[in-house]
Tab-separated table of C-alpha atoms and ligand atoms in Angstrom:
chain	number	residue	atom	x	y	z
A	1	MET	CA	-143.933	174.210	-109.453
A	2	ARG	CA	-142.504	170.965	-110.495
A	3	LEU	CA	-143.106	167.627	-109.786
A	4	HIS	CA	-140.195	165.560	-108.874
A	5	ILE	CA	-140.494	161.662	-108.455
A	6	ASP	CA	-138.132	159.842	-106.209
A	7	TRP	CA	-137.546	156.687	-108.092
A	8	THR	CA	-135.824	154.436	-105.388
A	9	ALA	CA	-138.599	154.955	-103.340
A	10	CYS	CA	-141.953	154.715	-105.922
A	11	ASP	CA	-143.204	151.090	-106.092
A	12	GLY	CA	-145.240	152.055	-109.640
A	13	ARG	CA	-148.781	150.856	-107.767
A	14	GLY	CA	-150.603	154.116	-109.831
A	15	VAL	CA	-152.184	156.327	-106.581
A	16	CYS	CA	-150.900	159.266	-108.671
A	17	THR	CA	-151.119	157.937	-112.091
A	18	GLU	CA	-155.358	158.030	-111.100
A	19	LEU	CA	-155.216	161.430	-109.052
A	20	LEU	CA	-153.211	163.205	-111.878
A	21	THR	CA	-153.897	161.820	-114.992
A	22	GLU	CA	-153.489	165.297	-116.793
A	23	MET	CA	-149.727	165.357	-115.889
A	24	LEU	CA	-148.930	161.698	-115.642
A	25	THR	CA	-149.799	158.228	-117.286
A	26	GLU	CA	-148.531	154.873	-116.717
A	27	ASP	CA	-145.599	152.984	-118.207
A	28	ASP	CA	-145.574	149.283	-119.227
A	29	TRP	CA	-144.603	148.646	-115.834
A	30	GLY	CA	-147.140	150.614	-114.106
A	31	PHE	CA	-144.320	153.439	-113.041
A	32	PRO	CA	-145.738	156.993	-113.399
A	33	VAL	CA	-144.658	158.956	-116.650
A	34	LEU	CA	-144.628	162.542	-117.301
A	35	ARG	CA	-146.866	163.487	-120.555
A	36	ASN	CA	-145.492	166.809	-121.058
A	37	GLY	CA	-142.668	167.567	-118.619
A	38	ASP	CA	-142.441	168.521	-114.718
A	39	THR	CA	-144.159	172.251	-114.652
A	40	VAL	CA	-147.221	171.848	-112.712
A	41	PRO	CA	-149.791	174.131	-114.536
A	42	PRO	CA	-150.977	176.784	-111.775
A	43	PRO	CA	-154.949	174.847	-112.115
A	44	LEU	CA	-153.251	171.153	-111.511
A	45	ASP	CA	-151.692	172.506	-108.110
A	46	GLY	CA	-154.533	171.058	-105.692
A	47	ALA	CA	-154.500	167.867	-107.864
A	48	ALA	CA	-150.820	167.807	-107.647
A	49	ARG	CA	-150.540	168.243	-103.517
A	50	ARG	CA	-153.362	165.829	-103.229
A	51	ALA	CA	-151.354	163.446	-105.196
A	52	VAL	CA	-148.129	164.155	-103.045
A	53	ASP	CA	-150.062	163.849	-99.839
A	54	ARG	CA	-151.263	160.439	-100.967
A	55	CYS	CA	-148.212	159.112	-102.127
A	56	PRO	CA	-147.971	155.875	-100.163
A	57	MET	CA	-144.266	155.730	-100.233
A	58	LEU	CA	-143.133	159.144	-99.888
A	59	ALA	CA	-142.213	159.148	-103.715
A	60	LEU	CA	-143.584	162.470	-104.827
A	61	ARG	CA	-142.235	166.314	-103.941
A	62	LEU	CA	-143.268	169.624	-105.316
A	63	VAL	CA	-140.071	171.418	-105.701
A	64	THR	CA	-139.481	174.899	-106.544
B	1	MET	CA	-103.073	147.812	-115.588
B	2	THR	CA	-103.697	149.857	-118.749
B	3	SER	CA	-100.079	150.587	-120.357
B	4	VAL	CA	-99.882	154.285	-121.194
B	5	VAL	CA	-99.003	154.089	-125.321
B	6	GLU	CA	-97.817	157.144	-127.333
B	7	GLN	CA	-98.841	160.465	-126.998
B	8	VAL	CA	-100.603	162.879	-128.772
B	9	GLU	CA	-100.288	165.500	-126.450
B	10	ARG	CA	-98.020	165.634	-123.485
B	11	ARG	CA	-99.220	166.966	-119.643
B	12	LEU	CA	-100.590	165.016	-117.490
B	13	LEU	CA	-98.853	161.686	-118.574
B	14	ALA	CA	-95.560	163.697	-118.896
B	15	GLY	CA	-94.310	161.803	-116.363
B	16	THR	CA	-92.027	163.344	-113.689
B	17	GLY	CA	-89.975	166.282	-115.857
B	18	ALA	CA	-91.500	168.580	-118.131
B	19	ALA	CA	-94.383	169.870	-116.750
B	20	GLY	CA	-93.406	167.907	-113.417
B	21	PRO	CA	-95.229	168.722	-110.356
B	22	GLY	CA	-92.540	170.979	-108.736
B	23	ARG	CA	-94.606	173.141	-105.605
B	24	LEU	CA	-98.047	173.628	-105.334
B	25	PRO	CA	-98.448	177.326	-104.295
B	26	VAL	CA	-101.106	178.129	-101.944
B	27	LEU	CA	-104.189	179.756	-102.947
B	28	ASP	CA	-107.401	181.196	-101.924
B	29	PRO	CA	-110.885	179.677	-102.627
B	30	SER	CA	-111.319	182.741	-104.877
B	31	GLN	CA	-108.245	182.306	-106.826
B	32	ILE	CA	-108.883	178.896	-107.235
B	33	ILE	CA	-112.543	179.270	-108.420
B	34	GLY	CA	-111.405	182.065	-111.233
B	35	MET	CA	-108.192	180.312	-112.718
B	36	ALA	CA	-110.815	176.800	-112.783
B	37	ARG	CA	-113.286	179.324	-114.716
B	38	ASP	CA	-110.614	181.149	-117.068
B	39	ALA	CA	-108.991	177.771	-117.819
B	40	GLY	CA	-112.495	176.428	-118.642
B	41	LEU	CA	-112.163	173.166	-116.737
B	42	THR	CA	-114.837	170.828	-117.185
B	43	GLY	CA	-115.271	167.516	-115.436
B	44	ARG	CA	-113.809	164.263	-116.817
B	45	GLY	CA	-115.618	161.741	-115.026
B	46	GLY	CA	-118.381	161.674	-118.277
B	47	ALA	CA	-120.505	164.971	-117.353
B	48	GLY	CA	-118.638	167.558	-118.766
B	49	PHE	CA	-119.548	170.083	-116.137
B	50	PRO	CA	-117.612	173.037	-115.305
B	51	VAL	CA	-115.805	173.007	-112.817
B	52	TRP	CA	-115.504	176.388	-111.356
B	53	ARG	CA	-119.647	176.380	-110.770
B	54	LYS	CA	-119.631	173.242	-108.815
B	55	LEU	CA	-116.487	175.466	-106.961
B	56	THR	CA	-118.757	178.098	-106.249
B	57	ALA	CA	-122.116	176.071	-105.341
B	58	VAL	CA	-120.337	174.167	-102.653
B	59	ALA	CA	-120.283	175.476	-98.809
B	60	PRO	CA	-116.919	176.127	-96.624
B	61	GLY	CA	-116.818	173.029	-94.726
B	62	SER	CA	-117.757	170.181	-97.064
B	63	VAL	CA	-116.064	167.180	-97.849
B	64	VAL	CA	-114.158	166.915	-101.106
B	65	ILE	CA	-113.918	163.636	-102.694
B	66	ALA	CA	-111.478	162.427	-105.825
B	67	ASN	CA	-113.536	159.711	-107.320
B	68	GLY	CA	-111.525	157.464	-109.478
B	69	ALA	CA	-113.837	154.334	-109.362
B	70	GLU	CA	-113.758	154.269	-113.188
B	71	GLY	CA	-116.788	151.524	-113.405
B	72	GLU	CA	-116.754	151.381	-116.903
B	73	PRO	CA	-115.170	147.905	-118.140
B	74	ALA	CA	-113.336	149.791	-121.656
B	75	SER	CA	-111.828	152.326	-119.310
B	76	GLY	CA	-108.306	152.666	-117.750
B	77	LYS	CA	-107.321	155.973	-117.737
B	78	ASP	CA	-108.187	156.563	-114.163
B	79	ARG	CA	-106.060	153.986	-112.855
B	80	ALA	CA	-103.333	154.934	-115.208
B	81	LEU	CA	-103.392	158.181	-114.063
B	82	LEU	CA	-103.417	157.081	-110.195
B	83	ALA	CA	-100.715	154.897	-110.691
B	84	TYR	CA	-98.301	157.623	-112.922
B	85	GLN	CA	-99.350	160.348	-111.817
B	86	PRO	CA	-100.419	159.906	-108.177
B	87	ASP	CA	-99.036	163.253	-106.966
B	88	LEU	CA	-101.161	165.638	-109.765
B	89	VAL	CA	-104.414	163.919	-108.415
B	90	LEU	CA	-103.508	164.556	-104.902
B	91	ASP	CA	-102.426	167.829	-105.379
B	92	GLY	CA	-105.820	168.468	-107.245
B	93	LEU	CA	-107.598	167.118	-103.976
B	94	GLN	CA	-105.771	169.783	-101.669
B	95	LEU	CA	-106.940	172.569	-104.321
B	96	ILE	CA	-110.371	172.001	-104.552
B	97	GLY	CA	-110.320	170.975	-100.365
B	98	MET	CA	-108.822	174.833	-100.062
B	99	ALA	CA	-111.843	176.150	-102.427
B	100	ALA	CA	-114.017	174.156	-100.510
B	101	ARG	CA	-112.089	175.410	-97.513
B	102	ALA	CA	-113.264	171.304	-96.350
B	103	GLY	CA	-113.095	169.511	-93.020
B	104	THR	CA	-112.222	166.236	-94.739
B	105	ALA	CA	-110.852	164.989	-98.105
B	106	HIS	CA	-111.305	161.666	-99.410
B	107	LEU	CA	-110.348	159.337	-102.271
B	108	TYR	CA	-112.186	156.783	-103.846
B	109	ALA	CA	-110.650	153.852	-106.440
B	110	PRO	CA	-110.439	150.084	-106.987
B	111	LYS	CA	-108.678	148.274	-104.190
B	112	ALA	CA	-105.650	147.270	-106.116
B	113	ALA	CA	-105.050	151.357	-106.641
B	114	LEU	CA	-104.664	152.184	-102.948
B	115	ALA	CA	-102.361	149.981	-102.100
B	116	PRO	CA	-99.382	152.264	-103.942
B	117	LEU	CA	-101.513	154.937	-103.004
B	118	ARG	CA	-100.258	154.693	-99.127
B	119	ALA	CA	-96.653	155.263	-99.492
B	120	VAL	CA	-97.182	158.032	-102.150
B	121	LEU	CA	-99.523	159.958	-98.835
B	122	ALA	CA	-97.308	159.110	-96.297
B	123	ALA	CA	-94.437	160.926	-98.305
B	124	ARG	CA	-96.494	163.921	-98.744
B	125	HIS	CA	-97.555	166.572	-95.874
B	126	ASP	CA	-100.572	167.261	-96.848
B	127	ARG	CA	-102.566	170.246	-95.336
B	128	LEU	CA	-105.732	168.201	-95.207
B	129	PRO	CA	-105.865	164.480	-94.574
B	130	VAL	CA	-106.498	162.193	-96.924
B	131	THR	CA	-108.677	159.283	-96.355
B	132	LEU	CA	-108.938	155.875	-98.929
B	133	HIS	CA	-111.753	154.296	-99.723
B	134	ALA	CA	-112.274	151.212	-101.819
B	135	ALA	CA	-114.782	151.500	-104.601
B	136	PRO	CA	-116.721	148.052	-105.143
B	137	ASP	CA	-116.314	146.624	-109.012
B	138	ALA	CA	-119.616	147.773	-110.705
B	139	PHE	CA	-120.492	150.053	-113.493
B	140	VAL	CA	-122.622	152.427	-110.723
B	141	SER	CA	-120.080	152.910	-107.929
B	142	GLY	CA	-118.379	155.922	-109.591
B	143	GLU	CA	-121.991	157.336	-110.017
B	144	GLU	CA	-121.658	160.686	-107.576
B	145	THR	CA	-124.364	160.307	-105.193
B	146	ALA	CA	-123.351	156.257	-104.746
B	147	VAL	CA	-119.601	157.752	-103.581
B	148	VAL	CA	-120.890	159.780	-101.212
B	149	SER	CA	-122.913	156.626	-99.557
B	150	ALA	CA	-119.408	154.474	-100.226
B	151	ILE	CA	-117.654	156.995	-98.645
B	152	GLY	CA	-120.226	157.364	-95.454
B	153	GLY	CA	-119.904	153.600	-95.039
B	154	ARG	CA	-123.057	152.544	-96.907
B	155	ALA	CA	-123.687	150.645	-100.118
B	156	ALA	CA	-122.161	151.787	-103.084
B	157	VAL	CA	-125.744	152.720	-104.967
B	158	PRO	CA	-127.010	156.047	-106.428
B	159	SER	CA	-129.706	158.156	-104.318
B	160	ASP	CA	-132.092	160.668	-105.331
B	161	LYS	CA	-130.865	164.155	-106.028
B	162	ARG	CA	-133.823	166.122	-105.527
B	163	ILE	CA	-131.287	167.918	-103.395
B	164	ARG	CA	-127.888	168.356	-105.269
B	165	THR	CA	-124.910	166.930	-103.710
B	166	VAL	CA	-122.886	170.028	-103.766
B	167	ASP	CA	-125.939	171.078	-101.556
B	168	LYS	CA	-125.612	168.245	-99.242
B	169	GLY	CA	-122.037	169.199	-98.821
B	170	PHE	CA	-120.284	167.237	-100.780
B	171	LEU	CA	-117.800	168.121	-103.728
B	172	VAL	CA	-116.988	164.866	-106.270
B	173	GLN	CA	-114.187	165.314	-108.802
B	174	ASN	CA	-113.094	162.870	-110.754
B	175	VAL	CA	-109.430	162.171	-110.494
B	176	GLU	CA	-108.507	163.431	-113.875
B	177	THR	CA	-110.144	166.511	-113.217
B	178	LEU	CA	-107.983	166.913	-110.347
B	179	ALA	CA	-104.901	166.303	-111.824
B	180	HIS	CA	-105.898	169.078	-114.900
B	181	LEU	CA	-106.611	171.533	-112.023
B	182	ALA	CA	-102.990	170.878	-110.157
B	183	LEU	CA	-101.327	171.762	-113.896
B	184	ILE	CA	-103.624	174.938	-113.795
B	185	ALA	CA	-102.466	175.947	-110.410
B	186	ARG	CA	-98.844	175.709	-111.784
B	187	HIS	CA	-98.822	176.839	-115.427
B	188	GLY	CA	-102.015	179.091	-115.441
B	189	PRO	CA	-105.295	179.079	-117.280
B	190	GLY	CA	-103.153	180.489	-120.698
B	191	TRP	CA	-101.024	177.671	-120.633
B	192	PHE	CA	-103.917	175.360	-120.275
B	193	ARG	CA	-106.054	176.538	-123.222
B	194	THR	CA	-103.191	176.056	-125.412
B	195	ALA	CA	-104.482	172.778	-126.115
B	196	GLY	CA	-107.810	171.588	-127.253
B	197	THR	CA	-110.247	174.327	-128.866
B	198	ALA	CA	-111.565	177.899	-127.973
B	199	ASP	CA	-114.966	176.143	-126.808
B	200	GLU	CA	-113.262	172.682	-125.621
B	201	PRO	CA	-109.806	173.578	-123.919
B	202	GLY	CA	-107.385	171.626	-122.453
B	203	THR	CA	-106.383	167.437	-122.872
B	204	PHE	CA	-108.217	164.790	-122.068
B	205	LEU	CA	-107.068	161.154	-121.489
B	206	ALA	CA	-108.473	157.927	-123.852
B	207	THR	CA	-108.547	154.596	-123.981
B	208	VAL	CA	-108.610	153.462	-126.949
B	209	SER	CA	-109.469	149.385	-127.249
B	210	GLY	CA	-110.891	147.184	-129.580
B	211	ALA	CA	-109.148	146.555	-133.262
B	212	VAL	CA	-106.141	148.530	-132.270
B	213	ARG	CA	-102.503	147.302	-132.304
B	214	ARG	CA	-101.181	148.960	-129.144
B	215	PRO	CA	-104.860	149.325	-126.842
B	216	GLY	CA	-103.434	151.589	-123.941
B	217	VAL	CA	-104.327	155.484	-122.940
B	218	VAL	CA	-103.085	158.569	-124.920
B	219	GLU	CA	-103.340	161.837	-124.123
B	220	ALA	CA	-104.940	164.605	-126.468
B	221	GLY	CA	-106.276	167.995	-126.998
B	222	TYR	CA	-110.207	168.285	-127.524
B	223	GLY	CA	-110.671	168.621	-130.978
B	224	VAL	CA	-108.504	165.807	-131.641
B	225	ARG	CA	-108.992	163.574	-135.153
B	226	LEU	CA	-110.394	160.016	-134.297
B	227	GLY	CA	-107.204	158.996	-136.946
B	228	GLU	CA	-104.863	160.567	-134.695
B	229	LEU	CA	-105.734	159.132	-131.662
B	230	ILE	CA	-106.185	155.183	-132.858
B	231	ALA	CA	-102.437	155.788	-134.661
B	232	ALA	CA	-101.693	156.758	-131.630
B	233	ALA	CA	-102.715	153.649	-130.356
B	234	GLY	CA	-100.747	151.764	-133.110
B	235	GLY	CA	-103.139	152.099	-135.531
B	236	PRO	CA	-106.014	149.867	-136.373
B	237	ALA	CA	-105.851	145.895	-136.534
B	238	ALA	CA	-108.341	145.897	-139.370
B	239	GLU	CA	-109.916	147.302	-141.238
B	240	LEU	CA	-112.848	149.300	-139.073
B	241	ARG	CA	-116.876	149.281	-139.131
B	242	ALA	CA	-117.319	152.063	-136.748
B	243	VAL	CA	-116.296	153.439	-133.554
B	244	LEU	CA	-117.871	153.846	-130.157
B	245	ILE	CA	-116.891	157.161	-128.612
B	246	GLY	CA	-118.041	157.819	-124.987
B	247	GLY	CA	-117.786	154.477	-123.175
B	248	TYR	CA	-120.895	152.062	-122.774
B	249	HIS	CA	-123.109	155.049	-122.109
B	250	GLY	CA	-121.802	156.807	-125.310
B	251	GLY	CA	-122.357	156.733	-128.988
B	252	TRP	CA	-121.719	154.775	-132.296
B	253	VAL	CA	-119.564	157.158	-134.853
B	254	PRO	CA	-118.548	156.313	-138.289
B	255	ALA	CA	-114.657	155.112	-138.221
B	256	ASP	CA	-113.820	158.512	-140.164
B	257	PRO	CA	-109.997	159.406	-139.399
B	258	ALA	CA	-110.885	163.071	-140.018
B	259	LEU	CA	-113.866	163.211	-137.223
B	260	PRO	CA	-112.659	165.760	-135.039
B	261	VAL	CA	-113.066	163.925	-130.878
B	262	SER	CA	-115.041	167.082	-129.351
B	263	ARG	CA	-118.904	167.403	-127.895
B	264	ARG	CA	-119.423	169.908	-130.881
B	265	ALA	CA	-118.368	167.247	-133.711
B	266	LEU	CA	-119.489	164.756	-132.133
B	267	GLU	CA	-123.336	165.798	-131.145
B	268	PRO	CA	-125.124	165.057	-134.224
B	269	TYR	CA	-123.967	161.513	-133.943
B	270	GLY	CA	-125.452	161.985	-130.185
B	271	ALA	CA	-122.072	160.792	-128.894
B	272	ALA	CA	-119.456	162.835	-126.616
B	273	PRO	CA	-115.996	162.545	-125.392
B	274	GLY	CA	-117.518	161.449	-122.028
B	275	ALA	CA	-114.844	159.999	-120.004
B	276	GLY	CA	-112.440	159.494	-123.090
B	277	VAL	CA	-113.507	155.604	-123.803
B	278	ILE	CA	-112.921	155.192	-127.760
B	279	VAL	CA	-113.633	151.378	-128.981
B	280	ALA	CA	-112.815	150.260	-132.339
B	281	LEU	CA	-115.250	147.894	-133.908
B	282	PRO	CA	-113.445	145.909	-137.014
B	283	ARG	CA	-115.628	145.051	-139.712
B	284	ASN	CA	-116.089	141.496	-139.544
B	285	ALA	CA	-117.909	142.137	-136.428
B	286	CYS	CA	-121.354	142.867	-136.176
B	287	GLY	CA	-122.348	146.564	-134.210
B	288	LEU	CA	-125.803	145.065	-133.108
B	289	SER	CA	-124.407	142.072	-131.826
B	290	GLU	CA	-121.785	144.242	-129.693
B	291	THR	CA	-123.829	146.811	-128.669
B	292	ALA	CA	-126.817	143.672	-127.589
B	293	ARG	CA	-123.699	142.273	-125.657
B	294	ILE	CA	-122.850	145.648	-123.875
B	295	VAL	CA	-126.292	146.600	-123.282
B	296	GLY	CA	-126.793	143.331	-121.468
B	297	TYR	CA	-124.320	143.633	-119.597
B	298	LEU	CA	-125.225	147.367	-118.371
B	299	ALA	CA	-128.733	145.586	-117.339
B	300	ASP	CA	-126.786	143.317	-115.217
B	301	GLN	CA	-125.450	146.118	-113.654
B	302	VAL	CA	-128.534	148.151	-112.600
B	303	ALA	CA	-129.044	148.907	-109.200
B	304	GLY	CA	-132.260	147.126	-108.079
B	305	GLN	CA	-133.929	150.381	-106.764
B	306	CYS	CA	-135.713	152.421	-109.671
B	307	GLY	CA	-138.539	150.431	-111.515
B	308	PRO	CA	-138.172	152.184	-115.290
B	309	CYS	CA	-134.697	151.253	-114.812
B	310	VAL	CA	-134.921	147.422	-113.973
B	311	ASN	CA	-137.711	146.703	-116.099
B	312	GLY	CA	-136.790	148.886	-118.596
B	313	LEU	CA	-133.388	147.946	-118.919
B	314	PRO	CA	-133.736	144.055	-119.443
B	315	ARG	CA	-136.620	144.671	-121.703
B	316	MET	CA	-133.939	146.580	-124.038
B	317	ALA	CA	-131.329	144.183	-123.636
B	318	GLY	CA	-133.614	141.580	-124.519
B	319	THR	CA	-135.078	143.476	-127.843
B	320	LEU	CA	-131.517	144.273	-128.549
B	321	ALA	CA	-130.686	140.706	-128.187
B	322	ASP	CA	-133.274	139.304	-130.602
B	323	LEU	CA	-132.349	142.077	-133.171
B	324	ALA	CA	-128.716	140.352	-133.076
B	325	ALA	CA	-129.931	137.081	-133.433
B	326	ARG	CA	-132.466	137.870	-136.593
B	327	ARG	CA	-135.222	137.571	-135.327
B	328	PRO	CA	-137.470	138.130	-138.240
B	329	GLU	CA	-139.711	140.405	-136.227
B	330	PRO	CA	-140.086	144.090	-137.950
B	331	GLY	CA	-140.946	146.225	-135.234
B	332	LEU	CA	-137.750	145.238	-132.977
B	333	ALA	CA	-135.702	148.282	-133.972
B	334	ALA	CA	-138.725	150.508	-132.901
B	335	GLU	CA	-139.591	148.489	-129.820
B	336	ALA	CA	-135.555	149.547	-128.875
B	337	GLN	CA	-136.178	153.184	-129.600
B	338	ARG	CA	-139.429	153.534	-127.867
B	339	LEU	CA	-137.709	151.488	-124.782
B	340	ALA	CA	-134.993	154.020	-125.123
B	341	ARG	CA	-137.149	157.000	-125.037
B	342	LEU	CA	-138.994	155.515	-122.350
B	343	VAL	CA	-136.568	155.210	-119.809
B	344	SER	CA	-134.577	158.508	-120.282
B	345	GLY	CA	-134.492	160.904	-117.288
B	346	ARG	CA	-136.587	158.157	-115.039
B	347	GLY	CA	-133.982	156.537	-112.353
B	348	ALA	CA	-132.303	158.497	-109.537
B	349	CYS	CA	-129.042	158.314	-111.619
B	350	ARG	CA	-128.225	158.914	-115.730
B	351	HIS	CA	-127.641	154.931	-116.233
B	352	PRO	CA	-130.661	154.428	-117.833
B	353	ASP	CA	-130.636	157.892	-120.022
B	354	GLY	CA	-126.886	156.423	-121.031
B	355	THR	CA	-127.674	153.003	-122.237
B	356	ALA	CA	-130.417	154.601	-123.758
B	357	ARG	CA	-128.042	157.098	-125.981
B	358	LEU	CA	-126.057	154.142	-126.652
B	359	VAL	CA	-128.899	152.118	-128.047
B	360	LEU	CA	-130.342	155.188	-129.992
B	361	SER	CA	-126.913	155.482	-131.377
B	362	ALA	CA	-127.054	152.106	-132.399
B	363	MET	CA	-130.406	152.273	-134.277
B	364	ARG	CA	-129.079	155.009	-136.376
B	365	ALA	CA	-125.385	153.967	-136.931
B	366	PHE	CA	-126.237	150.688	-137.810
B	367	GLU	CA	-129.747	150.972	-139.883
B	368	ALA	CA	-128.401	148.819	-143.092
B	369	ASP	CA	-127.646	145.854	-140.059
B	370	VAL	CA	-131.065	146.349	-138.752
B	371	ALA	CA	-132.434	145.528	-142.444
B	372	ALA	CA	-130.578	142.850	-143.179
B	373	HIS	CA	-130.840	141.081	-139.447
B	374	LEU	CA	-134.608	141.523	-140.275
B	375	ASN	CA	-133.757	139.796	-143.478
B	376	GLY	CA	-132.053	137.198	-141.728
B	377	ARG	CA	-129.116	138.238	-143.151
B	378	CYS	CA	-125.746	139.800	-141.170
B	379	LEU	CA	-123.657	142.067	-143.109
B	380	ALA	CA	-120.424	141.559	-140.725
B	381	VAL	CA	-120.552	137.804	-141.500
B	382	GLU	CA	-121.318	138.096	-145.102
B	383	GLY	CA	-120.303	141.691	-146.405
B	384	PRO	CA	-122.375	143.481	-148.434
B	385	ARG	CA	-123.331	140.656	-151.072
C	1	LIG	C1	-123.816	155.234	-113.717
C	1	LIG	C2	-122.645	156.112	-113.731
C	1	LIG	C3	-121.294	155.987	-113.474
C	1	LIG	C4	-120.564	156.792	-113.338
C	1	LIG	N1	-119.338	156.473	-113.159
C	1	LIG	C5	-117.998	157.600	-112.881
C	1	LIG	C6	-116.783	156.891	-112.476
C	1	LIG	O1	-116.246	155.910	-112.627
C	1	LIG	N2	-115.619	157.892	-112.300
C	1	LIG	C7	-115.995	159.394	-112.262
C	1	LIG	O2	-115.148	159.700	-111.926
C	1	LIG	N3	-117.572	159.602	-112.521
C	1	LIG	C8	-118.649	158.401	-112.930
C	1	LIG	N4	-119.861	159.245	-112.781
C	1	LIG	C9	-119.963	160.638	-113.344
C	1	LIG	C10	-120.363	161.025	-111.462
C	1	LIG	O3	-121.269	160.947	-111.412
C	1	LIG	C11	-120.002	162.401	-111.438
C	1	LIG	O4	-120.577	162.907	-112.517
C	1	LIG	C12	-118.051	163.130	-111.676
C	1	LIG	O5	-117.364	161.697	-110.724
C	1	LIG	C13	-117.998	163.921	-111.133
C	1	LIG	O6	-116.825	165.167	-111.213
C	1	LIG	P1	-116.602	165.367	-112.626
C	1	LIG	O7	-117.258	166.639	-112.807
C	1	LIG	O8	-114.678	166.095	-111.887
C	1	LIG	O9	-116.432	164.230	-113.533
C	1	LIG	C14	-120.420	158.436	-113.367
C	1	LIG	C15	-122.088	158.379	-113.718
C	1	LIG	C16	-122.654	157.325	-113.870
C	1	LIG	C17	-124.633	157.821	-114.458
C	2	LIG	S1	-148.160	157.229	-105.791
C	2	LIG	FE1	-146.075	157.235	-105.350
C	2	LIG	S2	-145.410	155.090	-105.014
C	2	LIG	FE2	-147.382	155.303	-106.200
C	2	LIG	S3	-146.566	155.076	-108.470
C	2	LIG	FE3	-147.527	157.386	-107.803
C	2	LIG	S4	-145.000	158.437	-107.049
C	2	LIG	FE4	-144.514	155.575	-107.207
C	3	LIG	S1	-131.484	154.126	-112.176
C	3	LIG	FE1	-130.898	152.351	-111.946
C	3	LIG	S2	-128.921	151.968	-111.710
C	3	LIG	FE2	-129.023	154.365	-111.438
C	3	LIG	S3	-129.933	154.082	-109.430
C	3	LIG	FE3	-132.164	154.113	-110.403
C	3	LIG	S4	-132.007	151.540	-110.670
C	3	LIG	FE4	-129.988	152.188	-109.632
């Protein structure tokens, strides 16, 4: 599973970076940055799903 | 209008005659895909993606689009092609229409290029009717998803690519790519491969500008020596400092006449032939100032959608401008490189990636200039010492 960010929708308020700190950090302007690529490690599956569900802009998706 | 200058190789721009149009054969989808694959035809719009793979992926009934937007200011080859060989482009559009069993075909190009095309279209009896669309004059208006949006009557700005454009039922090909396909249909893949290299077959159109005597469009096979391309454009107008290859999303390379213009040979410089844009920088011009000017332009062309691009490109432009203005801040080059890496891959389109490529190549190619600028000096103005 991979994490996809729709950059045209993301507003950079950082809900995801808080819910998924293992995968995401913030850039200079608060937008999410992938720490180590977009592949979701299996142990983070649940956290990734939560981040997707809570993204207020529906900018996050899990893709295969 | 960019003029066509001397040719290293004559195919697309041979004029009616030698490779001249003649009748377009009727082919079925598998024949068209097969010949594109055997020829090794890649996209001429910048990314160099194999055409046959897109033709294989596209579903029957898709919409086919010829992309002649050419938003890149230093490029003139698509306009030249549409002016001199519109029938080749329109034949190629019919061919991808046949391959995709398309219901509709569109041609998208700057307004000025469309008027003459109306008459050309009226004189043809195409199986698939072609609708013309005006491309706005903006750098990103030719990006694939921006093209699809514009064809649909919406703003010509890129959109998210979670679902690939072909999977949404749109096949977008650059107009030069289509013209090559039309020649392959007539002369065969074997003929196509007699120009270029084994890995990178065929010819490409280069727009050569900057410090050359006769700027214009040149056709040559991939692997042509940089010196030959520049010679075809009248030769250097001054001693050269560096050459920008691949346009504003491209990379700076040394002004080495022996350097082959191919993906393989340019890769070590972080450059690629891209859409064939070649800009010669004279010795008395500063590479850092020129890069700062281009990055400033690219930052202005951001389609205000994606945070990292909207924020990152202006910041990168500011950093480059400080460097060009010889501000004595030792961290400037490292900051430009950090920002370039930070924005890469973080937009709906590859505008940030292309801009980052240019910045990273400038920091390598003009390393000595960076050192001089940080000491308040400029090699272009003063000479090395
Ligand atoms: C910012 C940006 C601008 C682009 N502008 C053009 C353009 O003006 N014309 C073009 O053919 N391709 C342009 N492209 C590339 C297209 O997205 C697409 O890859 C191309 O039209 C596909 O055709 P090809 O495979 O035949 O090259 C641009 C890409 C980007 C990222
Ligand atoms: S939660 Fe959604 S909108 Fe907010 S920063 Fe993350 S991806 Fe962007
Ligand atoms: S990456 Fe930049 S240029 Fe491309 S769509 Fe997003 S904001 Fe526009």
